[in-house]
Coordinates of N, CA and C in Angstrom, one line a residue:
X1 N 0.8 -1.2 0.1 CA 0.0 0.0 -0.1 C 0.6 1.5 -0.2
X2 N 0.7 2.5 -1.5 CA 1.5 2.9 -1.0 C 1.7 4.7 -0.2
X3 N -0.1 4.8 0.7 CA 0.1 6.0 1.4 C -0.4 4.8 2.9
X4 N 0.5 5.7 3.6 CA 1.1 4.9 5.2 C 0.1 6.0 6.0
X5 N -0.6 6.0 7.0 CA -0.8 7.0 8.0 C -0.3 6.6 9.5
X6 N -0.4 7.1 10.3 CA -0.3 6.3 11.9 C -0.8 8.1 12.6
X7 N -1.7 8.3 13.2 CA -2.3 9.2 14.0 C -2.1 9.7 15.7
X8 N -1.6 11.0 15.9 CA -0.7 10.7 17.3 C -2.1 11.8 17.8
X9 N -3.0 11.7 19.1 CA -3.9 12.3 19.6 C -2.8 13.8 20.1
X10 N -3.8 14.3 20.4 CA -2.1 15.6 20.8 C -3.6 16.7 21.4
X11 N -3.3 17.0 22.4 CA -3.4 19.1 22.8 C -4.8 17.8 23.9
X12 N -5.4 18.7 24.6 CA -6.6 18.5 26.1 C -7.7 17.6 25.6
X13 N -7.6 18.0 24.4 CA -9.2 17.6 23.3 C -8.8 16.4 22.6
X14 N -7.7 16.2 22.9 CA -7.3 14.6 22.1 C -7.3 14.4 20.9
X15 N -7.0 15.4 20.0 CA -6.8 15.5 18.6 C -6.2 14.9 17.9
X16 N -7.0 13.8 16.5 CA -6.7 13.1 15.9 C -5.3 13.7 15.0
X17 N -3.9 14.4 15.1 CA -2.8 14.9 14.4 C -2.7 13.3 13.9
X18 N -2.5 13.3 12.4 CA -2.8 12.4 11.3 C -1.4 12.8 10.9
X19 N -0.1 11.7 10.5 CA 1.2 11.6 9.7 C 0.3 10.9 8.2
X20 N 0.9 11.4 7.0 CA 0.7 11.1 5.7 C 2.1 10.5 5.5
X21 N 1.8 9.5 4.8 CA 3.8 9.6 4.2 C 3.2 8.5 3.3
X22 N 4.1 8.2 2.1 CA 4.6 7.7 0.8 C 4.8 6.6 1.0
X23 N 4.9 5.4 1.1 CA 5.3 4.6 1.3 C 6.9 4.4 0.7
X24 N 6.7 4.9 -0.7 CA 8.0 4.6 -1.9 C 9.0 5.6 -0.6
X25 N 8.7 6.7 -1.3 CA 9.7 8.2 -0.7 C 9.7 7.9 0.5
X26 N 9.2 7.9 2.1 CA 9.5 8.1 3.0 C 9.2 9.8 3.1
X27 N 8.4 10.6 1.8 CA 8.0 11.8 2.2 C 6.6 11.9 2.9
X28 N 5.9 13.1 4.1 CA 5.8 12.6 4.2 C 4.6 14.2 4.8
X29 N 3.0 14.5 5.2 CA 2.8 15.6 5.3 C 2.5 15.5 7.1
X30 N 1.9 16.4 7.6 CA 1.5 16.4 9.2 C 0.2 16.9 8.6
X31 N -1.4 16.3 9.2 CA -2.0 17.1 9.2 C -3.1 16.8 10.7
X32 N -2.9 18.2 10.3 CA -4.0 19.5 12.0 C -2.8 18.9 12.6
X33 N -2.3 19.7 13.0 CA -0.7 19.7 14.0 C -1.6 20.4 15.0
X34 N -2.6 20.3 16.0 CA -3.0 20.8 16.8 C -1.5 21.4 18.4
X35 N -1.1 20.8 18.3 CA 0.0 20.9 19.4 C 0.8 20.1 19.7
X36 N 1.5 19.3 20.9 CA 2.5 18.6 20.9 C 3.2 18.6 20.3
X37 N 3.9 19.5 19.8 CA 5.1 19.3 18.2 C 6.1 18.4 18.9
X38 N 6.2 18.1 19.9 CA 7.4 16.8 20.5 C 7.1 16.0 20.4
X39 N 5.7 15.4 20.2 CA 5.2 14.2 20.6 C 4.9 13.5 18.6
X40 N 4.8 15.0 18.0 CA 4.9 14.9 16.3 C 5.9 14.6 16.1
X41 N 7.4 15.3 16.1 CA 8.0 15.1 15.6 C 8.8 13.8 16.3
X42 N 8.5 12.9 17.3 CA 9.4 12.2 17.9 C 8.2 10.2 17.0
X43 N 7.1 11.1 16.4 CA 6.5 9.9 16.2 C 7.1 9.9 14.2
X44 N 7.3 11.6 13.4 CA 8.2 11.6 12.0 C 9.7 10.2 12.5
X45 N 9.9 11.1 13.5 CA 11.8 10.6 13.5 C 11.5 8.8 13.4
X46 N 10.5 8.2 14.8 CA 10.3 7.3 14.4 C 10.4 6.3 13.1
X47 N 9.7 6.8 12.4 CA 9.0 6.2 11.4 C 10.0 6.2 9.8
X48 N 10.9 6.7 10.2 CA 12.2 7.5 9.3 C 11.5 8.4 8.7
X49 N 10.1 9.2 8.8 CA 9.9 10.3 7.4 C 10.6 11.6 7.2
X50 N 10.4 11.9 6.2 CA 10.6 13.1 5.9 C 9.8 14.1 5.4
X51 N 9.3 15.4 6.5 CA 8.3 15.8 6.7 C 8.4 16.7 5.6
X52 N 7.3 17.6 4.5 CA 7.5 18.3 3.5 C 5.9 19.1 3.7
X53 N 5.3 18.9 4.4 CA 4.0 19.8 4.3 C 3.5 19.7 5.3
X54 N 2.3 20.6 5.9 CA 1.6 20.3 6.7 C -0.3 21.3 5.8
X55 N -1.0 20.4 6.5 CA -2.5 19.8 5.5 C -3.6 20.5 6.8
X56 N -4.3 21.3 6.4 CA -5.7 21.6 7.7 C -6.4 21.2 6.8
X57 N -7.4 20.3 7.9 CA -8.8 20.1 7.5 C -9.5 21.7 7.6
X58 N -9.8 22.2 8.9 CA -10.1 23.3 9.5 C -9.7 24.3 10.4
X59 N -10.0 25.8 10.6 CA -9.2 26.5 11.1 C -9.0 26.3 13.3
X60 N -9.7 25.2 13.7 CA -9.6 25.6 15.5 C -8.9 24.9 16.0
X61 N -8.4 26.1 17.0 CA -7.1 26.0 17.6 C -6.5 25.1 17.8
X62 N -7.5 23.3 18.0 CA -7.3 22.2 18.3 C -7.0 21.4 17.1
X63 N -6.8 21.8 16.6 CA -6.1 21.3 15.0 C -5.2 21.9 14.3
X64 N -4.9 23.0 14.6 CA -4.1 24.7 14.0 C -2.7 24.9 15.4
X65 N -2.9 24.8 15.9 CA -2.4 25.0 17.5 C -0.7 25.5 17.5
X66 N -0.4 24.0 16.4 CA 1.0 24.1 16.7 C 1.3 24.2 15.0
X67 N 1.0 24.7 14.1 CA 1.3 24.8 13.2 C 2.2 25.8 12.8
X68 N 2.4 27.5 13.7 CA 3.2 28.3 13.6 C 4.7 27.8 13.6
X69 N 4.6 27.1 15.3 CA 6.0 27.1 15.3 C 7.0 25.7 14.5
X70 N 5.8 25.2 13.8 CA 6.3 23.4 13.1 C 6.6 24.0 11.6
X71 N 5.4 25.0 11.4 CA 5.9 25.4 9.7 C 7.4 26.5 9.9
X72 N 7.7 27.0 10.6 CA 8.9 27.5 11.3 C 10.2 27.4 11.2
X73 N 9.9 26.1 12.1 CA 11.4 25.1 12.7 C 11.3 24.4 11.6
X74 N 10.6 23.6 10.4 CA 10.7 22.8 9.4 C 10.3 23.2 8.0
X75 N 10.1 24.6 7.8 CA 10.3 25.4 7.0 C 9.6 24.4 6.2
X76 N 8.0 24.2 6.6 CA 7.0 23.5 5.9 C 6.0 24.3 5.1
X77 N 5.9 24.8 4.4 CA 4.3 25.3 3.7 C 3.6 24.6 4.1
X78 N 1.6 25.4 4.5 CA 0.5 24.7 5.4 C -0.5 24.7 4.2
X79 N -1.1 23.8 3.6 CA -2.2 24.0 2.4 C -3.3 23.8 3.7
X80 N -5.0 24.7 3.3 CA -5.7 24.4 3.8 C -5.9 25.1 4.8
X81 N -7.2 25.6 5.4 CA -8.3 25.4 5.0 C -8.8 25.5 3.3
X82 N -9.9 25.8 3.8 CA -10.5 27.0 2.6 C -10.6 27.9 3.5
X83 N -10.6 29.1 1.9 CA -10.3 30.8 2.7 C -11.9 31.2 4.5
X84 N -12.8 30.6 3.9 CA -13.3 31.3 4.4 C -13.3 30.9 6.0
X85 N -12.2 30.1 6.6 CA -11.3 30.2 7.7 C -10.9 30.9 8.2
X86 N -10.7 32.0 7.9 CA -9.5 32.6 7.8 C -9.7 33.2 9.0
X87 N -10.7 33.1 9.7 CA -11.4 34.5 11.2 C -10.8 33.4 11.9
X88 N -10.9 31.7 11.7 CA -10.6 30.8 12.6 C -9.1 31.2 13.0
X89 N -9.0 31.2 12.1 CA -6.8 31.5 12.7 C -6.5 32.4 13.0
X90 N -7.2 33.2 12.5 CA -7.1 34.6 12.9 C -7.2 35.6 14.5
X91 N -8.7 34.3 15.0 CA -8.9 33.9 16.0 C -8.0 33.0 17.3
X92 N -7.2 32.5 16.9 CA -6.8 31.3 18.0 C -5.9 31.6 18.4
X93 N -4.6 33.1 19.0 CA -4.6 33.2 19.8 C -5.4 33.2 21.6
X94 N -7.0 33.5 21.4 CA -8.0 34.9 22.1 C -8.5 32.4 22.3
X95 N -8.6 31.8 21.5 CA -9.4 30.6 21.4 C -7.6 29.7 22.7
X96 N -6.5 30.2 22.3 CA -6.0 29.7 23.9 C -6.7 30.1 25.1
X97 N -6.3 31.2 24.8 CA -6.6 31.9 26.2 C -7.7 31.5 26.8
X98 N -8.8 31.6 26.2 CA -10.2 30.9 26.1 C -10.1 29.2 27.1
X99 N -9.6 28.8 26.5 CA -9.2 27.5 26.7 C -7.6 27.0 27.3
X100 N -7.7 27.4 28.1 CA -6.8 27.7 29.4 C -5.4 26.7 28.6
X101 N -4.9 27.1 27.1 CA -4.4 26.1 26.2 C -2.7 27.4 26.1
X102 N -1.4 27.0 26.3 CA -0.3 27.3 25.9 C -0.3 28.3 24.9
X103 N 0.3 29.1 24.8 CA 0.6 30.7 23.9 C 0.2 29.8 22.5
X104 N -0.2 30.8 21.8 CA 0.1 30.3 19.9 C 0.2 32.1 19.4
X105 N -0.3 30.9 18.2 CA 1.1 32.4 17.0 C -0.1 31.9 15.7
X106 N -0.4 32.8 15.1 CA -1.9 32.8 14.5 C -0.4 32.7 12.9
X107 N -1.0 32.9 12.0 CA -0.7 32.1 11.0 C -1.0 32.7 9.5
X108 N -0.2 32.4 8.4 CA -1.0 32.2 6.8 C -1.1 31.4 5.9
X109 N -2.1 30.4 6.1 CA -1.8 29.3 5.0 C -0.9 29.8 3.7
X110 N 0.0 29.1 3.2 CA 0.3 29.3 2.0 C -0.8 29.4 0.7
X111 N -1.5 28.1 0.8 CA -2.1 27.5 -0.3 C -3.8 27.4 0.7
X112 N -5.0 28.6 0.2 CA -5.8 27.7 0.9 C -6.0 27.0 -0.7
X113 N -7.0 26.1 0.5 CA -7.6 25.0 -0.9 C -9.2 25.5 -1.2
X114 N -9.9 24.4 -1.9 CA -11.3 24.9 -2.7 C -12.0 23.6 -2.9
X115 N -13.1 23.0 -3.0 CA -13.5 21.5 -3.6 C -13.0 21.8 -5.1
X116 N -12.5 20.5 -5.5 CA -12.3 19.9 -6.7 C -10.2 20.1 -6.6
X117 N -10.0 20.4 -5.5 CA -8.0 20.5 -5.6 C -8.0 19.7 -5.7
X118 N -6.3 19.6 -5.6 CA -5.8 18.2 -5.1 C -4.4 18.1 -4.3
X119 N -4.1 17.6 -3.0 CA -2.8 17.7 -2.6 C -2.0 16.8 -2.7
X120 N -0.6 17.1 -2.8 CA -0.3 15.7 -3.0 C 1.1 15.0 -1.4
X121 N 1.3 13.9 -1.1 CA 1.8 13.7 -0.3 C 2.7 12.7 -1.1
X122 N 4.3 13.2 -0.8 CA 5.3 12.3 -1.3 C 4.4 12.4 -3.2
X123 N 4.6 11.0 -3.9 CA 3.6 10.6 -5.1 C 2.8 10.5 -4.6
X124 N 1.9 10.8 -3.5 CA 0.3 10.2 -4.0 C -0.8 11.5 -3.9
X125 N -1.6 11.9 -4.6 CA -2.6 12.4 -4.5 C -4.0 12.5 -3.9
X126 N -3.6 13.9 -3.3 CA -5.4 12.8 -2.3 C -6.6 14.6 -2.6
X127 N -7.6 14.1 -2.5 CA -8.7 15.0 -3.6 C -9.4 16.0 -2.4
X128 N -9.1 17.0 -2.7 CA -9.7 17.9 -1.5 C -11.4 18.1 -1.4
X129 N -12.1 18.1 -0.2 CA -13.6 17.9 -1.0 C -14.0 19.4 0.9
X130 N -15.0 20.2 0.2 CA -14.6 21.2 1.1 C -16.6 21.0 1.5
X131 N -16.3 20.4 3.1 CA -17.8 20.5 4.0 C -17.9 20.6 4.6
X132 N -18.4 22.4 4.0 CA -19.1 23.2 5.0 C -19.9 23.1 6.5
X133 N -19.8 23.4 7.4 CA -21.2 23.6 8.2 C -20.5 23.2 10.4
X134 N -19.4 22.9 10.0 CA -18.9 22.7 11.6 C -18.2 23.6 11.3
X135 N -17.2 24.6 10.2 CA -16.7 25.8 10.0 C -17.5 26.1 8.4
X136 N -17.3 26.8 8.2 CA -17.8 27.7 7.3 C -16.9 27.6 6.1
X137 N -15.0 26.7 6.4 CA -14.1 26.7 5.7 C -13.7 25.4 5.6
X138 N -14.2 24.2 6.5 CA -13.9 22.7 6.7 C -14.0 22.2 5.2
X139 N -12.5 21.4 4.6 CA -12.1 20.8 4.3 C -11.9 19.1 4.6
X140 N -12.0 18.4 3.6 CA -11.7 16.8 4.2 C -10.6 16.3 3.3
X141 N -9.9 15.4 3.0 CA -8.9 14.7 2.1 C -9.4 13.5 2.2
X142 N -9.4 12.7 0.8 CA -9.4 11.8 0.4 C -8.8 11.3 -1.1
X143 N -8.2 9.8 -0.4 CA -7.5 9.5 -1.7 C -8.3 8.0 -1.7
X144 N -8.4 8.3 -2.9 CA -9.2 7.1 -3.6 C -8.5 6.1 -4.2
X145 N -7.1 5.6 -4.2 CA -6.6 4.8 -4.2 C -7.0 3.5 -3.2
X146 N -6.9 4.0 -2.1 CA -6.8 3.0 -0.8 C -7.9 3.6 0.3
X147 N -9.2 4.8 -0.5 CA -10.3 5.0 -0.1 C -10.4 5.3 1.8
X148 N -9.5 6.1 1.7 CA -9.2 6.4 2.9 C -9.5 8.3 2.7
X149 N -10.1 8.4 3.8 CA -10.5 10.5 4.2 C -9.6 10.5 5.1
X150 N -9.4 11.5 5.4 CA -9.6 11.9 6.8 C -10.4 13.8 6.8
X151 N -11.4 13.0 8.0 CA -12.5 14.3 7.5 C -12.8 14.9 8.5
X152 N -11.5 15.6 9.4 CA -11.6 16.2 10.8 C -13.1 16.2 11.5
X153 N -13.9 16.9 11.4 CA -14.7 17.1 12.7 C -16.3 17.4 12.1
X154 N -16.1 16.9 10.2 CA -17.1 16.7 10.2 C -17.8 15.7 10.4
X155 N -17.5 14.2 11.0 CA -17.7 13.3 11.1 C -17.4 13.0 12.3
X156 N -17.8 11.9 12.8 CA -17.2 11.3 14.2 C -18.2 9.8 14.2
X157 N -17.4 8.6 14.9 CA -17.5 7.3 14.5 C -19.1 7.7 16.1
X158 N -20.3 7.6 15.7 CA -21.2 7.6 16.4 C -21.8 9.3 16.4
X159 N -21.1 10.2 15.7 CA -21.4 11.5 15.9 C -20.7 12.5 15.1
X160 N -21.8 14.0 15.1 CA -20.9 14.5 14.2 C -20.6 15.8 14.5
X161 N -19.8 16.7 13.7 CA -19.4 18.0 14.1 C -20.4 19.1 14.7
X162 N -20.0 19.7 15.8 CA -20.5 20.3 16.6 C -20.7 22.1 15.5
X163 N -22.1 22.2 16.0 CA -22.3 23.6 15.0 C -23.0 25.0 15.8
X164 N -22.8 24.9 17.5 CA -23.0 25.5 17.9 C -21.7 27.1 17.7
X165 N -21.2 27.1 16.9 CA -20.1 27.8 16.9 C -20.6 29.2 16.0
X166 N -19.5 30.5 16.1 CA -20.1 31.6 15.3 C -19.9 30.9 13.6
X167 N -20.4 31.2 12.5 CA -20.6 31.0 11.3 C -21.0 28.7 11.0
X168 N -20.7 28.8 12.1 CA -21.3 26.7 11.9 C -22.9 26.7 11.7
X169 N -23.2 25.5 10.6 CA -24.7 26.2 9.8 C -25.1 24.0 10.1
X170 N -25.9 23.7 11.0 CA -26.3 22.4 11.1 C -26.9 22.1 9.5
X171 N -27.6 22.8 8.8 CA -28.3 21.3 7.8 C -26.9 21.8 7.0
X172 N -26.3 22.8 6.8 CA -25.6 22.9 6.0 C -23.9 21.2 6.7
X173 N -23.4 21.1 7.8 CA -22.9 19.3 8.0 C -23.8 18.5 7.6
X174 N -25.2 18.4 7.5 CA -25.4 16.8 7.7 C -25.7 17.2 5.6
X175 N -25.6 18.4 5.1 CA -25.8 18.1 4.0 C -24.0 17.4 3.6
X176 N -23.0 18.4 4.1 CA -21.7 17.9 4.0 C -21.6 16.3 3.7
X177 N -22.3 15.9 4.8 CA -22.1 14.2 4.6 C -23.0 13.5 4.2
X178 N -24.5 13.9 3.7 CA -25.1 12.9 3.5 C -24.8 13.4 1.2
X179 N -24.4 14.2 0.7 CA -24.1 14.8 -0.6 C -22.6 15.2 -0.7
X180 N -21.6 14.9 0.1 CA -20.6 15.4 -0.3 C -19.1 13.2 -0.1
X181 N -20.0 13.4 1.4 CA -19.2 12.2 2.5 C -19.6 10.9 1.5
X182 N -21.1 10.1 2.0 CA -21.7 9.3 1.4 C -20.9 8.5 -0.3
X183 N -21.7 10.0 -1.2 CA -20.9 9.3 -2.6 C -20.0 8.9 -2.8
X184 N -18.9 8.8 -1.3 CA -17.5 8.5 -1.8 C -17.4 7.1 -1.9
X185 N -18.1 6.6 -1.2 CA -18.8 4.8 -1.0 C -18.8 4.5 0.2
X186 N -19.6 3.6 0.4 CA -19.6 2.9 2.2 C -18.2 2.1 2.0
X187 N -17.8 1.5 1.1 CA -16.4 1.1 1.5 C -15.3 2.3 2.1
X188 N -14.7 3.5 2.2 CA -14.6 4.4 2.4 C -14.3 4.4 4.3
X189 N -12.9 4.0 5.0 CA -12.7 4.5 5.9 C -12.8 5.9 6.6
X190 N -12.5 6.3 7.6 CA -12.2 7.4 7.8 C -11.1 8.2 8.7
X191 N -11.1 8.5 9.4 CA -9.9 9.0 10.2 C -10.3 10.4 10.7
X192 N -11.5 10.5 11.9 CA -12.6 11.2 12.5 C -10.8 12.6 12.9
X193 N -11.0 13.6 13.4 CA -10.9 14.3 14.1 C -10.3 13.7 15.7
X194 N -11.5 13.5 16.1 CA -11.7 12.9 17.6 C -11.5 11.2 17.5
X195 N -11.6 10.6 18.6 CA -11.8 9.4 18.9 C -11.6 8.1 17.7
X196 N -12.7 7.0 17.7 CA -11.9 5.9 16.6 C -12.7 6.2 15.3
X197 N -11.7 5.4 14.6 CA -12.0 5.6 12.5 C -13.1 5.0 12.6
X198 N -14.0 4.7 12.1 CA -15.0 4.2 11.1 C -15.0 4.1 9.6
X199 N -16.5 3.6 8.7 CA -16.2 3.8 7.8 C -18.3 4.1 7.0
X200 N -17.8 4.9 6.2 CA -18.9 5.3 5.5 C -20.4 4.6 5.5
X201 N -19.9 3.3 5.4 CA -20.9 2.2 5.3 C -21.5 1.8 6.5
X202 N -20.5 2.0 7.5 CA -21.0 1.8 9.1 C -22.3 3.3 9.4
X203 N -21.3 4.0 9.4 CA -22.5 5.5 10.2 C -23.6 5.6 9.2
X204 N -23.3 5.4 7.7 CA -24.7 5.5 7.5 C -26.1 4.4 7.7
X205 N -25.3 2.9 8.6 CA -26.5 2.5 9.3 C -26.8 2.7 10.5
X206 N -25.5 3.0 11.2 CA -25.5 3.2 13.0 C -25.7 4.4 13.9
X207 N -25.5 5.4 12.4 CA -24.8 6.9 13.0 C -26.4 7.8 13.7
X208 N -27.1 8.5 14.6 CA -28.2 8.7 14.8 C -28.2 9.5 14.4
X209 N -27.4 10.1 14.1 CA -27.9 11.7 13.8 C -27.6 11.7 11.7
X210 N -26.7 10.9 11.2 CA -27.2 11.0 9.6 C -27.4 9.8 8.9
X211 N -27.8 8.7 10.0 CA -28.0 7.2 9.5 C -29.0 7.3 8.0
X212 N -29.1 6.8 7.1 CA -30.0 6.5 6.3 C -31.7 6.1 6.7
X213 N -31.8 5.7 7.3 CA -33.1 5.8 8.2 C -33.8 7.6 8.4
X214 N -32.9 7.8 8.7 CA -33.4 8.8 9.1 C -34.1 10.5 8.0
X215 N -33.5 9.7 6.7 CA -34.2 11.1 5.6 C -34.4 9.6 4.5
X216 N -34.7 8.6 4.9 CA -35.8 7.5 4.2 C -36.8 8.1 3.8

């Protein structure tokens, strides 16, 4: 299998920061480095990887808090999220104070992402799908050859993302899941922003918020 992954729970919110790497080249991306950079870099070193970029699903503190120092330390470009989340990134200093996190720095991504874009990890290509609702600029990353999706806080095993934040929208979130994620296929396994992995098929059967029977 050419694309490998390993998740490192970071911050008090136990956010799934995920390393993605190309087996052939050992070049890697870190997805949503919310904090605990030393733990992330230890996982990189343990696997003999070369980090080449940072990918972000959305602008919430627990997903982006470690971005600025990690990018600066290793000279890594930052790709994502979609630009509608810029206001969240600009607010992470205030978010950190509010939640009692260590001080963080704001930043500007090198590349904002849009629906239909692609990103590369080594020799592998992932599709970008804009999935607003939890935040307006939330994106997910989909690797079609291995049916793997990194969905941030759009969908969880047995639950869905919160929509009680500024510029969240519950109906947009439901539409993102049912109209953008489900068509990718029941067989797709996904890494959520928090908690265990699942598959789209499993969630369509059992998730109380978005199971097919709710909309049948």
